[in-house]
Coordinates of C-alpha atoms and ligand atoms in Angstrom, one line a residue:
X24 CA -8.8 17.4 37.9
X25 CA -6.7 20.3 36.6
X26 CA -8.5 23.6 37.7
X27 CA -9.1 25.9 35.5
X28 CA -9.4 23.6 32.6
X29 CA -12.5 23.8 30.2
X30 CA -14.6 20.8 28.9
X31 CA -16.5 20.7 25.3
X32 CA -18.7 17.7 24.4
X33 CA -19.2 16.6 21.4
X34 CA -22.6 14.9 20.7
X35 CA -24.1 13.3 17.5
X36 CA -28.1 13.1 16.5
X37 CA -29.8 12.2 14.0
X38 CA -27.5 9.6 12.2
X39 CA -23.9 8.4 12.4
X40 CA -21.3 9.1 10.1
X41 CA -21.9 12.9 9.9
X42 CA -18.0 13.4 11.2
X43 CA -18.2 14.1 14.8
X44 CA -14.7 13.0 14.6
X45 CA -13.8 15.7 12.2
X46 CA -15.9 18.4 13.9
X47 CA -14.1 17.9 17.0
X48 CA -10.5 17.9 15.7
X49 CA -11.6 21.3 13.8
X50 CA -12.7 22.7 17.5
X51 CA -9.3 21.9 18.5
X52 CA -7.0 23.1 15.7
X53 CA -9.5 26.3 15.6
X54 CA -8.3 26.6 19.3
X55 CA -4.8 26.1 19.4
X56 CA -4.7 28.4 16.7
X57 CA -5.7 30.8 19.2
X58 CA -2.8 29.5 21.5
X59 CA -4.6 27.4 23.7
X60 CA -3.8 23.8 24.5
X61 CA -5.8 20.8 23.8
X62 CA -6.2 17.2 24.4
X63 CA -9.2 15.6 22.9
X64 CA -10.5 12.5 24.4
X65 CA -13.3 9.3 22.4
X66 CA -15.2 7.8 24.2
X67 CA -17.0 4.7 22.4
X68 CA -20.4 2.7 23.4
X69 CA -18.9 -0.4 22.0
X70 CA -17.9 -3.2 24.2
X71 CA -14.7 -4.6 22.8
X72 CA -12.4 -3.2 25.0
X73 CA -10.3 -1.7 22.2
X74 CA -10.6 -1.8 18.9
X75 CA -7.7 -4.0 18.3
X76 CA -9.6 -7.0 17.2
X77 CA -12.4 -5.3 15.1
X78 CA -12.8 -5.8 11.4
X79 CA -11.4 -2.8 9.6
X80 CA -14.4 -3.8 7.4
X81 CA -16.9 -3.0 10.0
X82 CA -15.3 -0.2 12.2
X83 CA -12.4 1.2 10.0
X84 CA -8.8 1.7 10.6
X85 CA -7.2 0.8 13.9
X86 CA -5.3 3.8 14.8
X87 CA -2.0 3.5 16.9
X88 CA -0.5 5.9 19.2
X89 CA 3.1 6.2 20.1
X90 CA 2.4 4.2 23.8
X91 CA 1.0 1.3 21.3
X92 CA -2.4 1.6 21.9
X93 CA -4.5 0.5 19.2
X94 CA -7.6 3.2 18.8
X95 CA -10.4 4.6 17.0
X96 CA -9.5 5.7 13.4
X97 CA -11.0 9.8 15.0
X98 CA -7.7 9.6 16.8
X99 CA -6.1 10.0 14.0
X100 CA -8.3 12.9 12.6
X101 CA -7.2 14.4 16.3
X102 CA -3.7 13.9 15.7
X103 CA -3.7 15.6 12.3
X104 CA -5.4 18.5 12.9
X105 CA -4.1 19.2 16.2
X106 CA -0.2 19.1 18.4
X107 CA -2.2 17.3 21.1
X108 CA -0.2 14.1 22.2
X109 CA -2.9 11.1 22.6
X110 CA -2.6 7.5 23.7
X111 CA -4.6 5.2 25.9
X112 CA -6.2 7.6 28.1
X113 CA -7.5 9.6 25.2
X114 CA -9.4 6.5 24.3
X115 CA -12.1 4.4 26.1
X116 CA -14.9 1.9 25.2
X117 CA -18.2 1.0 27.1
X118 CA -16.1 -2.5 27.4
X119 CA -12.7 -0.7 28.7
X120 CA -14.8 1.0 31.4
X121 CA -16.6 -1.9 32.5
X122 CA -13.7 -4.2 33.0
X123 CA -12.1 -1.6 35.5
X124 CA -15.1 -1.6 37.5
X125 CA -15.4 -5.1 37.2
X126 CA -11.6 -5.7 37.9
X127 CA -12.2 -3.4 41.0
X128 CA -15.3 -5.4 42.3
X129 CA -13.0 -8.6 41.8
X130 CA -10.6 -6.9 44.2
X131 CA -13.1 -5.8 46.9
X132 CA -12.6 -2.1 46.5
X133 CA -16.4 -1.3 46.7
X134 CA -16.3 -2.8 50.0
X135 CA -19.5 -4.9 49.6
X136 CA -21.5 -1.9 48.1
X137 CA -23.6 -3.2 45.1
X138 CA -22.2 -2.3 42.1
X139 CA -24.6 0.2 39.2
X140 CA -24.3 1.9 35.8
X141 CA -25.3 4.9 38.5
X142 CA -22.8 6.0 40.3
X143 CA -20.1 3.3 39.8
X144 CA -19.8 3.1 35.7
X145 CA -21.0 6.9 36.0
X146 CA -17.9 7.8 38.3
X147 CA -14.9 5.2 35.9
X148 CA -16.3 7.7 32.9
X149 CA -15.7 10.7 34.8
X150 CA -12.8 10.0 36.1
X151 CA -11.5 8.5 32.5
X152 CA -11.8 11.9 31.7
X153 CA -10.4 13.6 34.1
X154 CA -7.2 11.7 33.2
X155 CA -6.5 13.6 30.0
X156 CA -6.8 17.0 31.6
X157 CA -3.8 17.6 32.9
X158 CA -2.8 21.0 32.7
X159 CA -4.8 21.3 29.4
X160 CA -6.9 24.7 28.4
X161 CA -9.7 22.7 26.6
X162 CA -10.7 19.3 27.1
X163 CA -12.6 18.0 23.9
X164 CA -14.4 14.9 24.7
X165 CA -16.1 13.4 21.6
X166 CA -19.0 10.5 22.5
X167 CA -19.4 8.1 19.9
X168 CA -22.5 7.0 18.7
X169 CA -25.6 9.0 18.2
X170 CA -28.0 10.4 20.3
X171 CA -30.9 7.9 21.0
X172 CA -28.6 5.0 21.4
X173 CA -29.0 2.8 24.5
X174 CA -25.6 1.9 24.5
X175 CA -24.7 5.8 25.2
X176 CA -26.5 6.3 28.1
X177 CA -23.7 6.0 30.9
X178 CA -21.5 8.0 28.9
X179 CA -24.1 10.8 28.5
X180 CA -25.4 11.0 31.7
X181 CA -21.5 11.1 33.5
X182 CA -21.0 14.1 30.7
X183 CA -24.7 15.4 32.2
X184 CA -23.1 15.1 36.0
X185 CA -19.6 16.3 34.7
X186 CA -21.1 20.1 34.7
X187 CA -22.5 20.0 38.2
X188 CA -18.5 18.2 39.3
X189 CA -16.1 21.2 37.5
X190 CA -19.1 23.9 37.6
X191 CA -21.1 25.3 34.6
X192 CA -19.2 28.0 33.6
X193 CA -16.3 25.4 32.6
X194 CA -18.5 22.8 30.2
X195 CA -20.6 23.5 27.5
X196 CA -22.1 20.6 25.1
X197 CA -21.6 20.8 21.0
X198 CA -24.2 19.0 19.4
X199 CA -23.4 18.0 15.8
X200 CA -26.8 17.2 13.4
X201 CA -28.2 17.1 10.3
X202 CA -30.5 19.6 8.4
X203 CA -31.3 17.7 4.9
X204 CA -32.4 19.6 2.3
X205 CA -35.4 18.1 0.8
X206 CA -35.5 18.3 -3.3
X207 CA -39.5 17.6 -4.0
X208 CA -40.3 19.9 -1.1
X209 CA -37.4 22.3 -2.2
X210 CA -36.3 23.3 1.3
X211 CA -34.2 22.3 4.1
X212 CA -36.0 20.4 7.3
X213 CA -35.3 21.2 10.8
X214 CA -37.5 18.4 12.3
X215 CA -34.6 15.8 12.7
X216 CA -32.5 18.4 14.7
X217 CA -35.7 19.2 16.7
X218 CA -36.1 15.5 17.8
X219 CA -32.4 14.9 18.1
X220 CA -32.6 17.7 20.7
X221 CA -35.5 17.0 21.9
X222 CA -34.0 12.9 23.3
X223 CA -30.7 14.7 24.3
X224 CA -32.9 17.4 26.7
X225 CA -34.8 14.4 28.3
X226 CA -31.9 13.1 29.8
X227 CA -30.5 16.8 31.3
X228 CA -28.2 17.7 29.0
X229 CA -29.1 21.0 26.9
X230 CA -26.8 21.7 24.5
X231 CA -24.9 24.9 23.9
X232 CA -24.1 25.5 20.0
X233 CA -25.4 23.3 17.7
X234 CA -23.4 22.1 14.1
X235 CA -25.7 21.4 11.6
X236 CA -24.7 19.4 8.6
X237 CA -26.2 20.8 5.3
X238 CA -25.5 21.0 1.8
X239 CA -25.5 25.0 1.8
X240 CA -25.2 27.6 4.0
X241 CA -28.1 27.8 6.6
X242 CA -30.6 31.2 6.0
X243 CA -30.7 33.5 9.4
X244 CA -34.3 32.4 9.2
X245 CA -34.0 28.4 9.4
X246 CA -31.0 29.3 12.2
X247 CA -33.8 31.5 14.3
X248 CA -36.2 28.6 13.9
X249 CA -34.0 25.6 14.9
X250 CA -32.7 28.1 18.0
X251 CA -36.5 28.2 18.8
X252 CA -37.3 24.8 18.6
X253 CA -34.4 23.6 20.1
X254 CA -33.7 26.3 23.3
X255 CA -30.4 27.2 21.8
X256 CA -29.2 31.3 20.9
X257 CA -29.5 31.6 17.2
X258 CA -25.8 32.7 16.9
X259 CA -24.9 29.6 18.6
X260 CA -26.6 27.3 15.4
X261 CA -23.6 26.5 13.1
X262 CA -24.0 25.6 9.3
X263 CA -21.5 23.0 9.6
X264 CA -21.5 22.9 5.2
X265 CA -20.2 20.0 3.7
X266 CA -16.6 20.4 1.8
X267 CA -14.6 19.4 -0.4
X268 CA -11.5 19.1 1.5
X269 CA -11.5 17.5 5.1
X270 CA -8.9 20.0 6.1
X271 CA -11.4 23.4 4.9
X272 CA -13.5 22.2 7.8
X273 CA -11.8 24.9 10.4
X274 CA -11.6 27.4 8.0
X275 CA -15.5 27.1 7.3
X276 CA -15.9 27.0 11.3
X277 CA -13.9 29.8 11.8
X278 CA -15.6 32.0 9.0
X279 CA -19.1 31.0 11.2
X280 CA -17.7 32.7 14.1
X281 CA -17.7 29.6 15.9
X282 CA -14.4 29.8 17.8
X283 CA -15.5 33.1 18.9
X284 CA -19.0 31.8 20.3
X285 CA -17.1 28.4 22.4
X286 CA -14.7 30.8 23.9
X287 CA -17.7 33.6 24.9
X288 CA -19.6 30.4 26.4
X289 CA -16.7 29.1 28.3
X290 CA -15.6 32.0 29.5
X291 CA -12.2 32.6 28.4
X292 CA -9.8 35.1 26.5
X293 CA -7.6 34.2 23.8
X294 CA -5.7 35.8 20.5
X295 CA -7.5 35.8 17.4
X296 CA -6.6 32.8 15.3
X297 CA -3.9 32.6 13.1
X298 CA -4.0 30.1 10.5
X299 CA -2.4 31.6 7.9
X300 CA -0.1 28.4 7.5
X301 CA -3.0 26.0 7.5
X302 CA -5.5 28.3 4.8
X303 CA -2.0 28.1 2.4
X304 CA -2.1 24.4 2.9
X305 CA -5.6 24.0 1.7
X306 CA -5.2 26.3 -1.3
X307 CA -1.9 24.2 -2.0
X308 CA -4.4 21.0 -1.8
X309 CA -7.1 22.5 -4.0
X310 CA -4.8 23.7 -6.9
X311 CA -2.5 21.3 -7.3
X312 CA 0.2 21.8 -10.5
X313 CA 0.5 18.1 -10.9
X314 CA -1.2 14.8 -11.1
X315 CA 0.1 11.3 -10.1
X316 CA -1.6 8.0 -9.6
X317 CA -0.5 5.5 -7.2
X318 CA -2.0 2.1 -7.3
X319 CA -2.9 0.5 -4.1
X320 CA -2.8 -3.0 -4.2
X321 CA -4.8 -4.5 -0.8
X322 CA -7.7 -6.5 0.4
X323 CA -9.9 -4.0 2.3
X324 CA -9.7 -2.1 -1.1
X325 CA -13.0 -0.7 -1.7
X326 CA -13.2 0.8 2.1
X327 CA -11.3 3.9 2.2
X328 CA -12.0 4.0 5.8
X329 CA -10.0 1.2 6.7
X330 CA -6.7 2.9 5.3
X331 CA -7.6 6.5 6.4
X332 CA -4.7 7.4 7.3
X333 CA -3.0 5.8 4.2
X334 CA -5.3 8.4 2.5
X335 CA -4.5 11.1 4.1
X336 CA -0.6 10.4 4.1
X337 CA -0.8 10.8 0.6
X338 CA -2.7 13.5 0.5
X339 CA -0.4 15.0 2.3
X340 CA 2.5 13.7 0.1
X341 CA 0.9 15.2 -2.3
X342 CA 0.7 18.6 -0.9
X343 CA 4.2 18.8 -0.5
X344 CA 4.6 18.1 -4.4
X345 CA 2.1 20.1 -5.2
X346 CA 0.1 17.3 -6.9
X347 CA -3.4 15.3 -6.9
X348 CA -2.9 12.1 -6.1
X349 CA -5.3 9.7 -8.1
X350 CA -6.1 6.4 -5.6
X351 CA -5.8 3.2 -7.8
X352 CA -7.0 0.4 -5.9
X353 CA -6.3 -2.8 -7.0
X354 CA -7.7 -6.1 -5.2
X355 CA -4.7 -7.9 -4.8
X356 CA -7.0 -11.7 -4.9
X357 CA -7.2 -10.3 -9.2
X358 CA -3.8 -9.5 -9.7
X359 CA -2.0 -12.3 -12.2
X360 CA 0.8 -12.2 -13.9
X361 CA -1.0 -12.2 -16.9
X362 CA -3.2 -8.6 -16.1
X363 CA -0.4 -7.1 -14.2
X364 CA 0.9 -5.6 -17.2
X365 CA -2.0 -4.0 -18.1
X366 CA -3.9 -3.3 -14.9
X367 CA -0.2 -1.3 -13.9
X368 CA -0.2 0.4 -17.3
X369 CA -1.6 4.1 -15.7
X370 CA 0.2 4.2 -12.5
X371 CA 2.8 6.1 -11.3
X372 CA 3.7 4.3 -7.9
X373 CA 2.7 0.9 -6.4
X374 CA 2.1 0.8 -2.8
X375 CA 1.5 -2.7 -0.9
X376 CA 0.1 -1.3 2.8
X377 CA -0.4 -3.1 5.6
X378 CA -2.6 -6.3 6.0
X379 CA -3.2 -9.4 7.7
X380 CA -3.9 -13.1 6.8
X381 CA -2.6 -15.2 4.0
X382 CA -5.7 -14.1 1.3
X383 CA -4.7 -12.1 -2.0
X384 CA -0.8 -12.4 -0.7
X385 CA 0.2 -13.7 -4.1
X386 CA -1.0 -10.7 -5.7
X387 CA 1.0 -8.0 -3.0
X388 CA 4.3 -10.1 -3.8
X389 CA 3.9 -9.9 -7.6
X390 CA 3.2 -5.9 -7.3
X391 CA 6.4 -6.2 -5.7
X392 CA 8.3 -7.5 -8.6
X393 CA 6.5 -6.1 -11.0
X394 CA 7.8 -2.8 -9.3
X395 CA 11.1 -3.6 -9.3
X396 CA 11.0 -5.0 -12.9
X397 CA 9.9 -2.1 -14.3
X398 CA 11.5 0.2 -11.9
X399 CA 7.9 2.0 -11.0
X400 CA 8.3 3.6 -7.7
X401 CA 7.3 1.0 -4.8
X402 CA 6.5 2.0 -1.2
X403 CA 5.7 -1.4 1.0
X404 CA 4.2 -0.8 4.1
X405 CA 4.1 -3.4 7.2
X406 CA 2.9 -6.3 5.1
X407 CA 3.8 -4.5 2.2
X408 CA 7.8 -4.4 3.4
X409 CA 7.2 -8.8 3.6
X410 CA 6.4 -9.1 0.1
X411 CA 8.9 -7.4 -1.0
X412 CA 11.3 -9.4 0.8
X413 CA 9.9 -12.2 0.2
X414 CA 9.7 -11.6 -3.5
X415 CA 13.7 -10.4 -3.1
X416 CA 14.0 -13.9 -1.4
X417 CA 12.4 -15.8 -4.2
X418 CA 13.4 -14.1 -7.5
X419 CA 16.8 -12.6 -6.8
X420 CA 18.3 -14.8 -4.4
X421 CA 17.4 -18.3 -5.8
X422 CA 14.9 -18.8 -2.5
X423 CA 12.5 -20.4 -4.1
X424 CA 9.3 -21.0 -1.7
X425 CA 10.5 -18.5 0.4
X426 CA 7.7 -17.3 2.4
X427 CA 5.9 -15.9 5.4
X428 CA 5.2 -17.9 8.9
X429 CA 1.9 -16.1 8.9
X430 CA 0.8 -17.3 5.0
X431 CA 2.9 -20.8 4.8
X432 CA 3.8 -21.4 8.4
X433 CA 5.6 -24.7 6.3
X434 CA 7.8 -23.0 4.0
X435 CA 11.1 -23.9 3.9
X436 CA 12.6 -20.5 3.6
X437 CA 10.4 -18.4 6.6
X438 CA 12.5 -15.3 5.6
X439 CA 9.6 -13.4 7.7
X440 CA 8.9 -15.1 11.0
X441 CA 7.2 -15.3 14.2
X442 CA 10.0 -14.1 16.5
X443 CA 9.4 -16.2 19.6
X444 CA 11.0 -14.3 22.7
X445 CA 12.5 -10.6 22.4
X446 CA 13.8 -8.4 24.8
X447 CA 11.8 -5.0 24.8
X448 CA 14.2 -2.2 24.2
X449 CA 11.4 0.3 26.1
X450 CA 10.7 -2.2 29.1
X451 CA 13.8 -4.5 28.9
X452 CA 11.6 -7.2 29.1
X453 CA 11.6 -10.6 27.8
X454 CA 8.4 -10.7 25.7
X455 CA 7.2 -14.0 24.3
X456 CA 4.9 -15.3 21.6
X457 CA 3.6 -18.4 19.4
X458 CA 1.3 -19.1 17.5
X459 CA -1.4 -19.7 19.5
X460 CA -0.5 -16.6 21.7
X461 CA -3.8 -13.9 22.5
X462 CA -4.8 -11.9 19.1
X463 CA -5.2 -9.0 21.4
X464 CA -1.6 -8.8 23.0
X465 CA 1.0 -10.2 20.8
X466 CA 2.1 -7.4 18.4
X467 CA 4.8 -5.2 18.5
X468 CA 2.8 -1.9 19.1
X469 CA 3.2 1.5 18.8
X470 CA 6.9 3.4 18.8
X471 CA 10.2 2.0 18.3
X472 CA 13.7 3.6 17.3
X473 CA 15.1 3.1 14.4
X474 CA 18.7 3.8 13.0
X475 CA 19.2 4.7 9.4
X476 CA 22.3 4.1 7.0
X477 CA 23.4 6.7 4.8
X478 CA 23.2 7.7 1.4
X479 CA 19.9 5.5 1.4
X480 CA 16.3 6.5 0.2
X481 CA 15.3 6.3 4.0
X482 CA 18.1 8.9 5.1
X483 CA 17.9 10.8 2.3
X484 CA 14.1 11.2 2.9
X485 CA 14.6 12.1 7.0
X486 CA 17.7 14.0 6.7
X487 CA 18.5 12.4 10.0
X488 CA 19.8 9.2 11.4
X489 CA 17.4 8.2 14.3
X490 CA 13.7 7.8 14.0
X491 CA 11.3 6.8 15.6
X492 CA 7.5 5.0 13.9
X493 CA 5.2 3.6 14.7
X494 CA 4.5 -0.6 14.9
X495 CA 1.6 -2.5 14.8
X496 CA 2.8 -6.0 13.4
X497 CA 3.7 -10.0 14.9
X498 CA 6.3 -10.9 12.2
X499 CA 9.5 -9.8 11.7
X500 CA 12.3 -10.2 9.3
X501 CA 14.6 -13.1 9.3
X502 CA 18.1 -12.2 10.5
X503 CA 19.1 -16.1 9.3
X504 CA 18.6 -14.5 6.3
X505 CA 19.6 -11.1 5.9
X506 CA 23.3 -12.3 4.7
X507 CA 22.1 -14.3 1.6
X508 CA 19.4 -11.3 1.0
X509 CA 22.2 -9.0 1.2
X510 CA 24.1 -10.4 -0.8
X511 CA 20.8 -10.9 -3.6
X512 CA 21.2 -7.1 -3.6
X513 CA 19.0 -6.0 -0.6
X514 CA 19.9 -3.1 1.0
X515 CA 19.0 -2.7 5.1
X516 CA 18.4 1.0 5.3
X517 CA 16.9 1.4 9.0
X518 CA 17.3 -1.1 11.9
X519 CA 16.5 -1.2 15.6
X520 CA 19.7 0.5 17.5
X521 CA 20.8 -3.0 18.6
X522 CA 20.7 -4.2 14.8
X523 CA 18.4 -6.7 15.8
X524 CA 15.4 -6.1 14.1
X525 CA 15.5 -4.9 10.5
X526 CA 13.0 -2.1 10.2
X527 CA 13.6 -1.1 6.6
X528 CA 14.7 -2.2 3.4
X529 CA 15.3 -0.7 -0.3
X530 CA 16.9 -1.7 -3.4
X531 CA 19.3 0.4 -5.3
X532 CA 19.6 0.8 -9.1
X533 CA 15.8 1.3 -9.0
X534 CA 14.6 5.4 -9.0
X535 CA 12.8 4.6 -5.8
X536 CA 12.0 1.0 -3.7
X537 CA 11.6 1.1 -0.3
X538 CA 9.5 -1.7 2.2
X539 CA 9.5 -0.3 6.3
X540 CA 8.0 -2.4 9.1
X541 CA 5.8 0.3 10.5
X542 CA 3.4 2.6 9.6
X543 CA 4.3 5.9 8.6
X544 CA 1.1 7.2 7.7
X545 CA 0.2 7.6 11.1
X546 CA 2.9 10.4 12.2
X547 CA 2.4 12.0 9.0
X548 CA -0.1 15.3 9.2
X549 CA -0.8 18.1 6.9
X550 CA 1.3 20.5 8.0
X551 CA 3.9 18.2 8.2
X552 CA 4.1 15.7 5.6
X553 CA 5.7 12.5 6.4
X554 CA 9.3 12.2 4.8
X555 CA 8.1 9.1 3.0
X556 CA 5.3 10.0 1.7
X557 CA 7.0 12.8 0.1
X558 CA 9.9 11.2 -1.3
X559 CA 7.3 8.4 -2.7
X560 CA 5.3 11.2 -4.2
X561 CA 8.1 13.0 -5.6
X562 CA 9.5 9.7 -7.1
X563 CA 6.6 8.5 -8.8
X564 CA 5.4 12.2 -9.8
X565 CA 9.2 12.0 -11.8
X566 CA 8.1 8.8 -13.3
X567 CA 5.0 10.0 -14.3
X568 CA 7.0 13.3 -16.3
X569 CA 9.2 10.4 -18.2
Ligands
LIG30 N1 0.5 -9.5 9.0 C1 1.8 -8.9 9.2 C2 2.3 -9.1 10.6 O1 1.6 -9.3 11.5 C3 1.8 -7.4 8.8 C4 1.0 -6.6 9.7 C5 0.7 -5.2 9.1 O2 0.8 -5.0 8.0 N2 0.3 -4.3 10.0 O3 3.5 -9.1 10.8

């Protein structure tokens, strides 16, 4: 435990979804701006140990961190808003936590003792914790789930104990909730807050400032009241107003005072904030000069949450442009050659992201060519790199069932494969696969180098010649192939430094057309847009001007 570090929890009540995640990457951009370091930490009542295997449809995005850890999509939001560097210790499930304990009872390290939630689950959490601190100012733990949960508990009492362990000047709790406003009774209701405080005081914890999501600013009267009800200083009860623009959320925080009111209750001196950079990036995002619309062309289409960080990698793209970027989504199982025409007819850009499975894959491939027909910008991402290879394969260089292992594991071109044994670059391992290999453990996860040619859209987009992104994939490109590709007119813009996997390819005599086989969007941040994302912007905002 590092001393002198601080702990903030971050609670939810009332229901979910009211953007714990968000709130707590705000905390932590709000306090590095004030020069203090940051790590911020999820903890999630779930059992799957991550959520590698989870249906995007159900839980969202999985997020992936450089070490290749596959995470909840609030890692992301933590990663954007912040500098903190996260991977799997900034992440654990209820089933993550119980398979260490359970692991260690295998080995006989409790020497006999019966094993219980209280102390031995109680202690992994706390300790999980403690394993992000390092010599961080401000430890922002965020628990998942709300308040009344059962699956919570252990998490909530090890946060309860974690104050008596590192001493109470060094913790306080955040407790985010919701304060609806009631139209037929014309007034906002406190009672939900009241209860939600109520369940989290029963089990010891009382928290210390309290965000409440509302429609409109809170009155001084409602703030007194919920203070009352709730044992809480009425300066430390937060409108938490609901924004336009994800990245306002700090700057509303900050205008509450609420940096000022964490730092008073832990105790600790900082600079005022600056964020000077960050309010010119919101009023760059909220008056944008131009407008471009990229069509999406996926299966989880109608979730926004399961390509969050798709989202805001345009977003930020746009920034950078100064333009709004108009989301298109286009179920790919829909797409035919004969509405292609017309369905394309207001886009700007075609981007194929990243997917799994063999469903709508007909549709991705003939985005791809429709792309490259009609020279519209095209961005392929992870799957979407595979159909455009594959449709390269097929239409340019006389391939003609050219495929995918994973969608025709018969096809007599597999021009995107299942590479059986490779020797990790990081480990020097031999790593092996097939088919029938673990769903869990068989991808090529998080960050690899890559090598770029010049006078390509890749190098001309990084200005430099190594990279390094982010994976999260099992196939690979072909090298049989890459001759006869090469030759079709593919160009192989980045590769792994050994040339052995290709990692991206483009196609020239096209204004932009570029397939990579990671993920950018999750290195890109507002501040920072990522290369890719801008040059894909910037591309199709030209075609939209023609
Ligand atoms: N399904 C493809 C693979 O596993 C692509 C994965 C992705 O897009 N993330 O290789």
């Amino acid at each position: 435990m590092a001393e002198n570090t601080k702990y903030i929890f971050v609670t939810g009540g009332v229901l979910s979804s009211l953007g714990k995640g968000l709130a707590s990457a705000a905390i932590g951009m709000l306090l590095e701006s004030r020069g203090l370091s940051v790590t911020i930490q999820k903890l999630d009542p779930y059992i799957n140990v991550d959520p590698g295997t989870m249906n995007p449809f159900q839980h969202g995005e999985v997020y992936v961190t450089d070490d290749g850890t596959e995470t909840d999509l609030d890692l992301g939001h933590y990663e954007r808003f912040t500098n903190a560097k996260l991977g799997k210790d900034n992440n654990f499930t209820t089933g993550k936590i119980y398979h260490q304990v359970i692991t260690k009872e295998r080995r006989g390290e409790y020497l006999g003792g019966t094993v219980q939630v209280i102390p031995h689950i109680t202690d992994e959490i706390k300790q999980s914790i403690c394993l992000v601190a390092n010599a961080t100012d401000v430890v922002i733990v965020e628990i998942g789930g709300t308040i009344g949960d059962i699956e919570s508990l252990p998490f909530l009492e090890a946060i309860r104990q974690f104050k008596a362990d590192v001493g109470a000047s060094n913790v306080i709790y955040i407790h985010l909730t919701l304060v609806p406003y009631i139209k037929t009774a014309c007034e906002v209701k406190t009672k939900p807050t009241q209860h939600s405080v109520k369940e989290l005081r029963s089990i010891g914890i009382q928290p210390d400032i309290l965000l409440c999501r509302t429609e409109s600013f809170l009155s001084q009267d409602i703030k007194k009241k919920i203070a009352l009800f709730c044992n809480v200083e009425p300066e430390a009860v937060f409108t938490a107003k609901d924004v336009d623009c994800i990245y306002e959320v700090p700057l509303v925080y900050n205008k509450e005072g609420l940096g000022d009111v964490i730092l008073k209750k832990l105790n600790i001196w900082a600079r005022a904030p600056r964020l000077d950079e960050w309010r010119e990036m919101v009023e760059k995002f909220k008056n944008p000069r131009f407008s471009v619309t990229i069509a999406i062309v996926g299966k989880y289409v109608d979730l926004t949450e399961s390509y969050k960080s798709l989202n805001e990698a345009l977003t930020h793209g746009g920034i950078s442009n100064e333009a709004k970027v108009n989301l298109q989504f286009v179920d790919s199982t829909t797409l035919t050659r004969e509405n292609v025409d017309k369905v394309m007819s207001t886009c700007n850009g075609i981007l194929v992201p990243g997917g799994f499975g063999s469903r709508g894959i007909e549709g991705k491939i003939l985005a791809a060519k429709y792309a490259r027909e009609n020279k519209i910008p095209y961005f392929g991402i992870c799957l979407g790199m595979q159909m455009a290879v594959i449709e390269i394969a097929r239409n340019l260089a006389g391939l003609e069932d050219a495929n995918g292992e994973e969608f025709n594991p018969h096809t007599p071109h597999p021009v995107i494969y299942l590479m059986k044994e490779w020797v990790d670059e990081q480990t020097q391992q031999v790593e092996k696969r097939d088919e029938t290999s673990d769903k869990g453990g068989t991808m090529r996860l998080g960050a690899y180098p890559c090598m770029l040619e010049p006078d390509t859209f890749a190098h001309k987009a990084y200005k430099t010649e190594a990279i390094s992104e982010r994976h999260r994939h099992r196939y690979e490109f072909n090298n049989e192939y890459k001759d006869r590709l090469v030759k079709a007119g593919l160009i192989i813009s980045g590769s792994s430094p050994d040339h052995e996997l290709v990692e991206i390819v483009e196609l020239k005599d096209h204004p932009w057309f570029l397939g990579c086989q990671f993920h950018p969007e999750f290195k890109s941040k507002p501040r920072d847009p990522h290369p890719l994302f801008r040059e894909f912007i910037k591309a199709s905002l030209k075609n939209a001007r023609e």
